[in-house]
mmCIF file of C-alpha atoms in Angstrom:
data_model
loop_
_atom_site.group_PDB
_atom_site.id
_atom_site.type_symbol
_atom_site.label_atom_id
_atom_site.label_comp_id
_atom_site.label_asym_id
_atom_site.label_seq_id
_atom_site.Cartn_x
_atom_site.Cartn_y
_atom_site.Cartn_z
ATOM 1 C CA MET B 1 -5.377 -7.862 5.759
ATOM 2 C CA LYS B 2 -2.109 -9.587 6.543
ATOM 3 C CA SER B 3 0.216 -6.864 7.697
ATOM 4 C CA ALA B 4 2.705 -6.166 10.357
ATOM 5 C CA MET B 5 1.650 -2.553 10.242
ATOM 6 C CA PRO B 6 -1.306 -1.893 12.395
ATOM 7 C CA PHE B 7 -4.571 -0.161 11.445
ATOM 8 C CA LEU B 8 -6.015 2.835 13.103
ATOM 9 C CA GLY B 9 -9.498 2.049 11.667
ATOM 10 C CA VAL B 10 -9.816 5.224 9.518
ATOM 11 C CA ARG B 11 -11.996 4.415 6.480
ATOM 12 C CA LYS B 12 -11.466 5.606 2.997
ATOM 13 C CA PRO B 13 -14.167 8.306 3.093
ATOM 14 C CA ALA B 14 -12.649 9.924 6.143
ATOM 15 C CA ARG B 15 -9.195 9.672 4.586
ATOM 16 C CA ALA B 16 -10.459 11.416 1.630
ATOM 17 C CA GLU B 17 -11.878 14.213 3.527
ATOM 18 C CA LEU B 18 -8.682 14.554 5.444
ATOM 19 C CA LEU B 19 -6.814 14.628 2.066
ATOM 20 C CA LYS B 20 -8.909 17.622 1.006
ATOM 21 C CA THR B 21 -7.609 19.669 3.932
ATOM 22 C CA LEU B 22 -3.972 18.852 3.461
ATOM 23 C CA PRO B 23 -1.950 21.602 1.773
ATOM 24 C CA VAL B 24 -0.285 20.067 -1.281
ATOM 25 C CA PRO B 25 3.187 21.694 -2.200
ATOM 26 C CA ASP B 26 3.271 23.275 -5.666
ATOM 27 C CA ASP B 27 7.021 22.501 -5.810
ATOM 28 C CA ARG B 28 7.630 19.067 -7.143
ATOM 29 C CA ASP B 29 10.630 18.234 -5.046
ATOM 30 C CA GLU B 30 8.633 19.357 -1.780
ATOM 31 C CA TRP B 31 5.723 17.280 -2.901
ATOM 32 C CA LEU B 32 7.889 14.228 -3.457
ATOM 33 C CA ASP B 33 9.789 14.734 -0.150
ATOM 34 C CA ALA B 34 6.356 14.912 1.664
ATOM 35 C CA VAL B 35 5.196 11.685 0.010
ATOM 36 C CA ARG B 36 8.419 9.749 0.640
ATOM 37 C CA THR B 37 8.507 10.979 4.346
ATOM 38 C CA LEU B 38 4.961 9.932 4.973
ATOM 39 C CA TRP B 39 5.469 6.489 3.254
ATOM 40 C CA ARG B 40 8.813 5.744 4.873
ATOM 41 C CA GLU B 41 7.921 7.014 8.359
ATOM 42 C CA ALA B 42 4.516 5.560 8.551
ATOM 43 C CA THR B 43 3.579 3.373 11.566
ATOM 44 C CA TYR B 44 -0.044 2.840 10.484
ATOM 45 C CA ARG B 45 -1.487 1.597 7.196
ATOM 46 C CA GLU B 46 -3.675 4.578 6.845
ATOM 47 C CA GLU B 47 -0.549 6.894 6.698
ATOM 48 C CA ARG B 48 0.708 4.828 3.784
ATOM 49 C CA TYR B 49 -2.777 5.143 2.128
ATOM 50 C CA VAL B 50 -2.483 8.893 2.439
ATOM 51 C CA ALA B 51 1.020 8.843 0.917
ATOM 52 C CA LEU B 52 -0.283 6.611 -1.843
ATOM 53 C CA ALA B 53 -3.053 9.142 -2.549
ATOM 54 C CA LEU B 54 -0.797 11.995 -2.579
ATOM 55 C CA SER B 55 1.724 10.304 -4.928
ATOM 56 C CA GLY B 56 -0.912 10.346 -7.579
ATOM 57 C CA ASP B 57 -0.891 14.200 -8.078
ATOM 58 C CA ARG B 58 -1.031 14.432 -11.885
ATOM 59 C CA ARG B 59 0.969 17.571 -12.159
ATOM 60 C CA PHE B 60 4.156 15.756 -10.983
ATOM 61 C CA GLN B 61 3.802 12.351 -12.898
ATOM 62 C CA SER B 62 6.921 11.375 -15.057
ATOM 63 C CA PRO B 63 9.072 8.367 -15.598
ATOM 64 C CA ASP B 64 11.651 9.602 -13.225
ATOM 65 C CA LEU B 65 9.212 8.517 -10.535
ATOM 66 C CA LEU B 66 9.520 4.828 -11.433
ATOM 67 C CA PRO B 67 12.212 4.150 -8.897
ATOM 68 C CA TRP B 68 10.025 5.666 -6.208
ATOM 69 C CA PHE B 69 6.968 3.541 -7.334
ATOM 70 C CA ASP B 70 9.197 0.478 -7.326
ATOM 71 C CA GLU B 71 10.164 1.226 -3.633
ATOM 72 C CA MET B 72 6.512 1.557 -2.900
ATOM 73 C CA ILE B 73 5.659 -1.676 -4.503
ATOM 74 C CA VAL B 74 8.477 -3.623 -2.821
ATOM 75 C CA THR B 75 8.047 -2.085 0.767
ATOM 76 C CA GLY B 76 4.383 -2.011 0.536
ATOM 77 C CA ALA B 77 4.316 -5.816 -0.587
ATOM 78 C CA TRP B 78 0.609 -6.258 -0.489
ATOM 79 C CA TRP B 79 -2.396 -6.014 -2.929
ATOM 80 C CA ASP B 80 -3.969 -2.929 -1.452
ATOM 81 C CA TYR B 81 -0.903 -0.785 -2.294
ATOM 82 C CA VAL B 82 0.402 -2.539 -5.358
ATOM 83 C CA ASP B 83 -2.859 -2.680 -7.275
ATOM 84 C CA GLU B 84 -3.180 1.037 -7.174
ATOM 85 C CA ILE B 85 0.345 1.749 -7.886
ATOM 86 C CA ALA B 86 0.149 -0.585 -10.876
ATOM 87 C CA SER B 87 -3.027 0.678 -12.400
ATOM 88 C CA LYS B 88 -3.062 4.297 -11.509
ATOM 89 C CA ARG B 89 0.662 5.208 -11.461
ATOM 90 C CA ILE B 90 2.593 2.839 -13.630
ATOM 91 C CA GLY B 91 -0.129 2.174 -16.087
ATOM 92 C CA PRO B 92 -0.686 5.911 -17.205
ATOM 93 C CA LEU B 93 3.137 6.250 -17.338
ATOM 94 C CA LEU B 94 3.328 3.182 -19.661
ATOM 95 C CA ARG B 95 0.857 4.702 -21.987
ATOM 96 C CA SER B 96 2.503 8.229 -22.095
ATOM 97 C CA HIS B 97 6.078 6.838 -22.038
ATOM 98 C CA PRO B 98 6.055 3.260 -23.440
ATOM 99 C CA GLU B 99 9.733 3.532 -24.607
ATOM 100 C CA VAL B 100 10.709 3.834 -20.874
ATOM 101 C CA VAL B 101 8.123 1.835 -19.084
ATOM 102 C CA ARG B 102 7.483 -1.102 -21.382
ATOM 103 C CA PRO B 103 11.110 -2.576 -21.032
ATOM 104 C CA LEU B 104 10.812 -2.163 -17.283
ATOM 105 C CA MET B 105 7.586 -4.056 -17.187
ATOM 106 C CA LEU B 106 9.189 -6.844 -19.205
ATOM 107 C CA ARG B 107 11.980 -6.919 -16.676
ATOM 108 C CA TRP B 108 9.573 -6.988 -13.830
ATOM 109 C CA SER B 109 7.548 -9.844 -15.348
ATOM 110 C CA THR B 110 10.472 -12.200 -14.510
ATOM 111 C CA ASP B 111 11.687 -10.516 -11.285
ATOM 112 C CA ALA B 112 12.076 -12.567 -8.213
ATOM 113 C CA ASP B 113 9.642 -10.169 -6.324
ATOM 114 C CA ARG B 114 5.989 -11.282 -6.887
ATOM 115 C CA TRP B 115 4.699 -7.860 -6.466
ATOM 116 C CA ARG B 116 6.774 -6.541 -9.333
ATOM 117 C CA ARG B 117 5.444 -9.508 -11.455
ATOM 118 C CA ARG B 118 1.844 -8.714 -10.473
ATOM 119 C CA THR B 119 2.443 -5.055 -11.379
ATOM 120 C CA SER B 120 3.673 -6.042 -14.818
ATOM 121 C CA VAL B 121 0.632 -8.033 -15.350
ATOM 122 C CA ILE B 122 -2.139 -5.615 -14.100
ATOM 123 C CA CYS B 123 -0.575 -2.304 -14.878
ATOM 124 C CA GLN B 124 -2.808 -1.967 -17.886
ATOM 125 C CA LEU B 125 -6.079 -2.283 -16.102
ATOM 126 C CA GLY B 126 -8.509 0.216 -17.523
ATOM 127 C CA ALA B 127 -6.538 0.919 -20.691
ATOM 128 C CA LYS B 128 -9.245 -0.688 -22.745
ATOM 129 C CA GLY B 129 -8.432 -0.138 -26.457
ATOM 130 C CA ALA B 130 -4.899 1.357 -25.575
ATOM 131 C CA THR B 131 -3.813 -2.039 -24.119
ATOM 132 C CA ASP B 132 -0.488 -3.180 -25.410
ATOM 133 C CA VAL B 133 -1.695 -6.746 -25.899
ATOM 134 C CA GLU B 134 1.725 -7.994 -26.866
ATOM 135 C CA LEU B 135 3.185 -6.698 -23.635
ATOM 136 C CA LEU B 136 0.258 -8.241 -21.561
ATOM 137 C CA ALA B 137 0.768 -11.612 -23.255
ATOM 138 C CA GLU B 138 4.513 -11.445 -22.651
ATOM 139 C CA CYS B 139 4.055 -10.641 -18.864
ATOM 140 C CA VAL B 140 1.351 -13.215 -18.495
ATOM 141 C CA ASP B 141 3.298 -15.947 -20.306
ATOM 142 C CA ALA B 142 6.253 -15.270 -18.058
ATOM 143 C CA ASN B 143 4.081 -15.980 -14.984
ATOM 144 C CA VAL B 144 1.483 -18.451 -16.253
ATOM 145 C CA ALA B 145 3.000 -21.466 -14.315
ATOM 146 C CA ASP B 146 3.502 -19.490 -11.118
ATOM 147 C CA PRO B 147 1.477 -21.132 -8.356
ATOM 148 C CA ASP B 148 1.137 -17.802 -6.370
ATOM 149 C CA PHE B 149 -2.504 -16.796 -5.808
ATOM 150 C CA PHE B 150 -1.945 -13.051 -6.285
ATOM 151 C CA LEU B 151 -0.358 -13.634 -9.686
ATOM 152 C CA ARG B 152 -3.029 -16.067 -10.755
ATOM 153 C CA LYS B 153 -5.701 -13.724 -9.695
ATOM 154 C CA GLY B 154 -3.972 -10.719 -11.325
ATOM 155 C CA ILE B 155 -3.702 -12.744 -14.613
ATOM 156 C CA GLY B 156 -7.326 -13.435 -14.592
ATOM 157 C CA TRP B 157 -8.243 -9.888 -13.720
ATOM 158 C CA ALA B 158 -6.027 -8.330 -16.467
ATOM 159 C CA LEU B 159 -7.600 -10.715 -19.160
ATOM 160 C CA ARG B 160 -11.183 -10.118 -17.742
ATOM 161 C CA GLU B 161 -10.788 -6.321 -18.148
ATOM 162 C CA LEU B 162 -9.329 -6.649 -21.590
ATOM 163 C CA ALA B 163 -12.266 -8.980 -22.559
ATOM 164 C CA LYS B 164 -14.554 -5.923 -22.169
ATOM 165 C CA THR B 165 -13.065 -4.406 -25.371
ATOM 166 C CA GLU B 166 -11.239 -7.446 -26.965
ATOM 167 C CA PRO B 167 -13.341 -10.567 -26.219
ATOM 168 C CA GLY B 168 -12.150 -12.591 -29.143
ATOM 169 C CA TRP B 169 -8.415 -11.903 -28.421
ATOM 170 C CA VAL B 170 -8.960 -12.933 -24.812
ATOM 171 C CA ARG B 171 -10.841 -16.058 -25.701
ATOM 172 C CA ALA B 172 -8.143 -17.142 -28.220
ATOM 173 C CA PHE B 173 -5.440 -16.247 -25.735
ATOM 174 C CA VAL B 174 -6.918 -18.384 -23.001
ATOM 175 C CA GLU B 175 -7.693 -21.310 -25.304
ATOM 176 C CA ALA B 176 -4.082 -21.401 -26.623
ATOM 177 C CA ARG B 177 -2.738 -21.689 -23.011
ATOM 178 C CA PRO B 178 -3.979 -24.841 -21.383
ATOM 179 C CA GLN B 179 -1.291 -24.232 -18.575
ATOM 180 C CA LEU B 180 -3.297 -21.205 -17.214
ATOM 181 C CA SER B 181 -4.476 -21.981 -13.807
ATOM 182 C CA PRO B 182 -8.165 -22.631 -13.238
ATOM 183 C CA LEU B 183 -8.500 -19.361 -11.306
ATOM 184 C CA SER B 184 -6.862 -17.358 -14.117
ATOM 185 C CA ARG B 185 -9.079 -19.020 -16.703
ATOM 186 C CA ARG B 186 -12.292 -18.638 -14.685
ATOM 187 C CA GLU B 187 -11.586 -14.873 -14.010
ATOM 188 C CA ALA B 188 -10.541 -14.266 -17.577
ATOM 189 C CA LEU B 189 -13.806 -15.759 -19.076
ATOM 190 C CA LYS B 190 -16.072 -14.611 -16.433
ATOM 191 C CA HIS B 191 -18.215 -12.479 -18.581
ATOM 192 C CA LEU B 192 -17.591 -14.132 -21.998
#
């Protein structure tokens, strides 16, 4: 894990047990304040993992959280944070509020920040038949030539997941894009 933030060594099962004991506010403003404080004042990665877990409270999810999730993406700036935010926070918001989130993902697909671009590509992981394939295609096409490992891997991962429900679409998409990196291509076609 490449990080300036040190680890305490608390593994996920122990963090999950700790989370069960934490009182979660019923008031949305208190909840968001707790999540923000924990994230912003964290000195160890595990504190941010707890903030990330708390940020997923389904009672409070709405598009007005997008600026907060963006802050987490940009300040977290590593796959272990970004992937969960993309697939478990942004993705569900995209499916429930496409009119708000879709234009944002299109903007992020060409953003200077690689983690926003990765988010735009992988935010539909797990959407299966609800995947907006046009959005996925646009986000992938915007990044197809980027040499960044995390983008190439994310492109392959997003396509591989979609191939579980849309194998023909994925195969045709990959064949029509010879500029896809070998890593993206290999990942996308892994189970086809």
